[in-house]
Amino acid sequence: MKKADIYQFYARLAEDRPEPKTELDYVNPYTLLVAVALSAQATDVGVNKATKALFEMVTTPEQMLALGEERLKDHIKTVGLFNTKAKNVIRAAQILVDEHDGEVPADREALEALPGVGRKTANVVLNEAFGIPTIAVDTHIFRVSNRTGLAPGKTPLAVEKKLEKATPEDFKQHAHHWLILHGRYLCKARTPECWRCPVAEFCRFKPKTVAPKRASQKRAQNA
């Protein structure tokens, strides 16, 4: 994708969603960290349901340790891999208390050293909680970047590096959210909704999908 097209690509996404934000519910950086860790191989909707009551009781690592692993499991048992995730959340809480005075560090290396926290989770926390212009490449961003030609790559890390280089400074802070939401609601995995896409003219995906009614009409004409 050409540099000028990339700028317009983001400008259109920004116009479509002026104030993008994560769809995970959280209270502070710590609850965001927990929510993002729980969201691996789970939906944001499912995580929000599981953490609604939890975050009314627990908003700090100290409170999470007081809650304990078994009671945490009761709250998150509807989330996939909840046994492993509960264990990691408790271990991470202990490290935060022991090594970071109970605060979530605004540092990638320190975040990735926590159990259950990978590069993607660290990037989300750095971006959302601390305003650092990181781009966390999940399945949606990976798909959108490759499908559109914005930042093609064979691995999430390769895509992340290309996005960091290609994304104009004006859009770096919110690029992560724009791309995720675009992939979740328009550039869907099975059938991208090209007919209502604000950036279709810059996208390399072919052939573009047409609106359902138009598609049925086209089939009728060819019959």
Short mmCIF file of C-alpha atoms in Angstrom, two decimals:
data_model
loop_
_atom_site.label_atom_id
_atom_site.label_comp_id
_atom_site.label_asym_id
_atom_site.label_seq_id
_atom_site.Cartn_x
_atom_site.Cartn_y
_atom_site.Cartn_z
CA MET A 1 0.00 0.00 0.00
CA LYS A 2 1.39 3.43 -0.95
CA LYS A 3 2.36 5.91 1.75
CA ALA A 4 -0.33 8.39 0.70
CA ASP A 5 -2.94 5.63 0.67
CA ILE A 6 -1.89 4.48 4.14
CA TYR A 7 -2.47 7.97 5.49
CA GLN A 8 -5.92 8.11 3.92
CA PHE A 9 -6.62 4.56 5.12
CA TYR A 10 -6.12 5.62 8.73
CA ALA A 11 -7.84 8.96 8.21
CA ARG A 12 -10.98 7.14 7.04
CA LEU A 13 -10.87 4.75 10.02
CA ALA A 14 -10.42 7.73 12.33
CA GLU A 15 -13.38 9.49 10.78
CA ASP A 16 -15.48 6.36 11.14
CA ARG A 17 -14.49 5.85 14.82
CA PRO A 18 -13.20 9.16 16.25
CA GLU A 19 -12.68 7.82 19.77
CA PRO A 20 -11.80 4.13 19.56
CA LYS A 21 -11.19 2.20 22.77
CA THR A 22 -10.91 -1.33 24.04
CA GLU A 23 -14.15 -3.25 24.47
CA LEU A 24 -12.85 -4.88 27.64
CA ASP A 25 -14.25 -3.45 30.85
CA TYR A 26 -11.68 -2.41 33.44
CA VAL A 27 -11.22 -0.08 36.41
CA ASN A 28 -7.49 0.68 36.43
CA PRO A 29 -4.22 -0.60 34.92
CA TYR A 30 -4.26 -3.72 37.10
CA THR A 31 -7.78 -4.81 36.18
CA LEU A 32 -6.96 -4.07 32.53
CA LEU A 33 -3.95 -6.38 32.81
CA VAL A 34 -6.13 -9.13 34.27
CA ALA A 35 -8.87 -8.65 31.68
CA VAL A 36 -6.45 -8.76 28.75
CA ALA A 37 -4.74 -11.87 30.12
CA LEU A 38 -8.13 -13.55 30.49
CA SER A 39 -9.15 -12.58 26.94
CA ALA A 40 -6.66 -14.96 25.28
CA GLN A 41 -8.74 -17.44 23.25
CA ALA A 42 -11.90 -15.84 24.63
CA THR A 43 -14.24 -13.05 23.56
CA ASP A 44 -14.30 -9.61 25.16
CA VAL A 45 -18.01 -10.08 25.85
CA GLY A 46 -17.35 -13.32 27.69
CA VAL A 47 -14.53 -11.81 29.72
CA ASN A 48 -16.64 -8.79 30.66
CA LYS A 49 -19.39 -11.05 31.96
CA ALA A 50 -16.89 -13.03 34.03
CA THR A 51 -15.14 -9.98 35.49
CA LYS A 52 -18.18 -7.82 36.25
CA ALA A 53 -18.59 -9.05 39.82
CA LEU A 54 -14.87 -9.77 40.21
CA PHE A 55 -13.81 -6.19 39.57
CA GLU A 56 -16.36 -4.92 42.06
CA MET A 57 -14.37 -6.80 44.71
CA VAL A 58 -10.83 -6.86 43.34
CA THR A 59 -8.95 -3.89 41.88
CA THR A 60 -5.40 -4.46 43.21
CA PRO A 61 -2.89 -7.33 43.26
CA GLU A 62 -3.16 -7.43 47.05
CA GLN A 63 -6.92 -7.93 46.86
CA MET A 64 -6.43 -10.63 44.21
CA LEU A 65 -4.07 -12.52 46.53
CA ALA A 66 -6.57 -12.19 49.35
CA LEU A 67 -9.29 -13.58 47.09
CA GLY A 68 -7.17 -16.62 46.27
CA GLU A 69 -6.96 -18.96 43.31
CA GLU A 70 -10.02 -21.10 44.07
CA ARG A 71 -12.38 -18.16 44.52
CA LEU A 72 -10.93 -16.54 41.41
CA LYS A 73 -11.77 -19.70 39.47
CA ASP A 74 -15.39 -19.40 40.58
CA HIS A 75 -15.55 -15.97 38.96
CA ILE A 76 -13.84 -16.87 35.68
CA LYS A 77 -14.96 -20.47 35.16
CA THR A 78 -16.93 -19.49 32.04
CA VAL A 79 -13.71 -18.28 30.38
CA GLY A 80 -11.66 -20.73 28.34
CA LEU A 81 -8.58 -22.20 30.03
CA PHE A 82 -9.72 -20.70 33.33
CA ASN A 83 -7.65 -23.07 35.49
CA THR A 84 -4.37 -22.03 33.90
CA LYS A 85 -5.40 -18.39 33.72
CA ALA A 86 -6.36 -18.31 37.40
CA LYS A 87 -2.99 -19.77 38.36
CA ASN A 88 -1.17 -17.20 36.22
CA VAL A 89 -3.21 -14.27 37.57
CA ILE A 90 -2.39 -15.22 41.16
CA ARG A 91 1.30 -15.72 40.39
CA ALA A 92 1.42 -12.41 38.54
CA ALA A 93 -0.27 -10.64 41.47
CA GLN A 94 2.40 -12.00 43.81
CA ILE A 95 5.18 -10.72 41.55
CA LEU A 96 3.55 -7.30 41.29
CA VAL A 97 3.39 -7.08 45.07
CA ASP A 98 6.90 -8.41 45.66
CA GLU A 99 8.75 -6.63 42.89
CA HIS A 100 6.67 -3.60 41.83
CA ASP A 101 5.02 -2.35 45.04
CA GLY A 102 1.66 -3.58 43.79
CA GLU A 103 1.76 -1.35 40.70
CA VAL A 104 1.57 -2.38 37.05
CA PRO A 105 4.88 -1.41 35.43
CA ALA A 106 4.83 0.75 32.31
CA ASP A 107 7.64 -1.35 30.88
CA ARG A 108 7.37 -4.06 28.24
CA GLU A 109 10.12 -6.29 29.62
CA ALA A 110 8.69 -6.18 33.14
CA LEU A 111 5.18 -6.92 31.85
CA GLU A 112 6.31 -9.84 29.71
CA ALA A 113 8.07 -11.31 32.74
CA LEU A 114 4.67 -11.81 34.40
CA PRO A 115 3.03 -15.25 34.08
CA GLY A 116 0.42 -15.34 31.33
CA VAL A 117 1.54 -12.04 29.82
CA GLY A 118 2.94 -12.16 26.30
CA ARG A 119 3.90 -9.43 23.87
CA LYS A 120 0.33 -8.84 22.74
CA THR A 121 -1.01 -8.41 26.29
CA ALA A 122 1.91 -6.15 27.19
CA ASN A 123 1.25 -3.98 24.13
CA VAL A 124 -2.43 -3.60 24.98
CA VAL A 125 -1.65 -2.55 28.55
CA LEU A 126 1.07 -0.11 27.47
CA ASN A 127 -1.25 1.45 24.92
CA GLU A 128 -4.51 1.57 26.85
CA ALA A 129 -3.27 2.19 30.38
CA PHE A 130 -0.19 4.29 29.76
CA GLY A 131 -0.81 5.97 26.40
CA ILE A 132 2.24 4.42 24.73
CA PRO A 133 1.67 4.05 20.95
CA THR A 134 2.10 0.29 20.71
CA ILE A 135 0.27 -2.02 18.31
CA ALA A 136 -0.85 -5.37 19.68
CA VAL A 137 -1.27 -7.78 16.77
CA ASP A 138 -4.15 -10.17 17.42
CA THR A 139 -5.93 -12.31 14.83
CA HIS A 140 -8.01 -9.34 13.64
CA ILE A 141 -5.04 -7.04 13.08
CA PHE A 142 -3.02 -9.84 11.49
CA ARG A 143 -5.86 -10.52 9.04
CA VAL A 144 -6.55 -6.87 8.21
CA SER A 145 -2.86 -6.06 7.73
CA ASN A 146 -2.34 -8.96 5.32
CA ARG A 147 -5.66 -8.82 3.51
CA THR A 148 -5.56 -5.08 2.79
CA GLY A 149 -1.86 -4.95 2.01
CA LEU A 150 -1.33 -2.42 4.81
CA ALA A 151 1.46 -4.40 6.48
CA PRO A 152 1.72 -7.96 5.17
CA GLY A 153 3.77 -10.43 7.19
CA LYS A 154 3.98 -14.13 7.99
CA THR A 155 4.05 -13.73 11.78
CA PRO A 156 2.38 -11.37 14.28
CA LEU A 157 5.78 -9.89 15.14
CA ALA A 158 6.59 -9.24 11.48
CA VAL A 159 3.23 -7.52 11.04
CA GLU A 160 3.76 -5.49 14.21
CA LYS A 161 7.15 -4.24 13.02
CA LYS A 162 5.75 -3.29 9.62
CA LEU A 163 2.80 -1.49 11.19
CA GLU A 164 5.10 0.47 13.49
CA LYS A 165 7.09 1.58 10.45
CA ALA A 166 4.15 2.23 8.10
CA THR A 167 1.68 3.91 10.48
CA PRO A 168 1.89 7.74 10.36
CA GLU A 169 2.68 9.44 13.67
CA ASP A 170 -0.73 11.14 13.64
CA PHE A 171 -2.44 7.76 13.99
CA LYS A 172 -0.04 5.60 16.03
CA GLN A 173 -1.76 6.05 19.38
CA HIS A 174 -5.11 4.64 18.22
CA ALA A 175 -4.00 2.44 15.29
CA HIS A 176 -4.30 -0.68 17.44
CA HIS A 177 -7.96 -0.03 18.24
CA TRP A 178 -8.94 1.09 14.75
CA LEU A 179 -7.51 -2.05 13.17
CA ILE A 180 -9.00 -4.43 15.73
CA LEU A 181 -12.47 -2.91 15.49
CA HIS A 182 -12.26 -2.83 11.70
CA GLY A 183 -11.40 -6.51 11.65
CA ARG A 184 -14.04 -7.42 14.20
CA TYR A 185 -16.98 -5.63 12.60
CA LEU A 186 -16.18 -5.12 8.90
CA CYS A 187 -13.13 -6.99 7.63
CA LYS A 188 -14.42 -10.27 9.05
CA ALA A 189 -12.58 -13.55 8.69
CA ARG A 190 -15.04 -15.46 6.51
CA THR A 191 -16.75 -12.70 4.58
CA PRO A 192 -15.38 -9.16 4.69
CA GLU A 193 -18.17 -6.61 4.27
CA CYS A 194 -16.45 -4.66 1.50
CA TRP A 195 -19.68 -3.04 0.35
CA ARG A 196 -19.80 -0.86 3.46
CA CYS A 197 -16.08 -0.53 4.14
CA PRO A 198 -14.76 3.06 4.39
CA VAL A 199 -11.28 2.02 3.19
CA ALA A 200 -12.22 -0.36 0.38
CA GLU A 201 -10.66 1.82 -2.31
CA PHE A 202 -7.21 1.46 -0.72
CA CYS A 203 -7.50 -2.26 0.00
CA ARG A 204 -5.81 -4.87 -2.20
CA PHE A 205 -8.30 -7.62 -1.42
CA LYS A 206 -9.99 -8.99 -4.55
CA PRO A 207 -12.62 -9.65 -5.53
CA LYS A 208 -14.46 -7.27 -3.23
CA THR A 209 -17.60 -8.73 -1.68
CA VAL A 210 -20.91 -7.12 -2.58
CA ALA A 211 -23.96 -6.48 -0.44
CA PRO A 212 -26.11 -9.60 0.12
CA LYS A 213 -29.07 -8.24 -1.89
CA ARG A 214 -26.82 -7.26 -4.78
CA ALA A 215 -25.17 -10.67 -4.69
CA SER A 216 -28.52 -12.47 -4.94
CA GLN A 217 -29.61 -10.17 -7.75
CA LYS A 218 -26.38 -10.90 -9.61
CA ARG A 219 -26.94 -14.65 -9.27
CA ALA A 220 -30.49 -14.26 -10.56
CA GLN A 221 -29.27 -12.31 -13.60
CA ASN A 222 -26.72 -15.01 -14.40
CA ALA A 223 -29.23 -17.85 -14.03
#
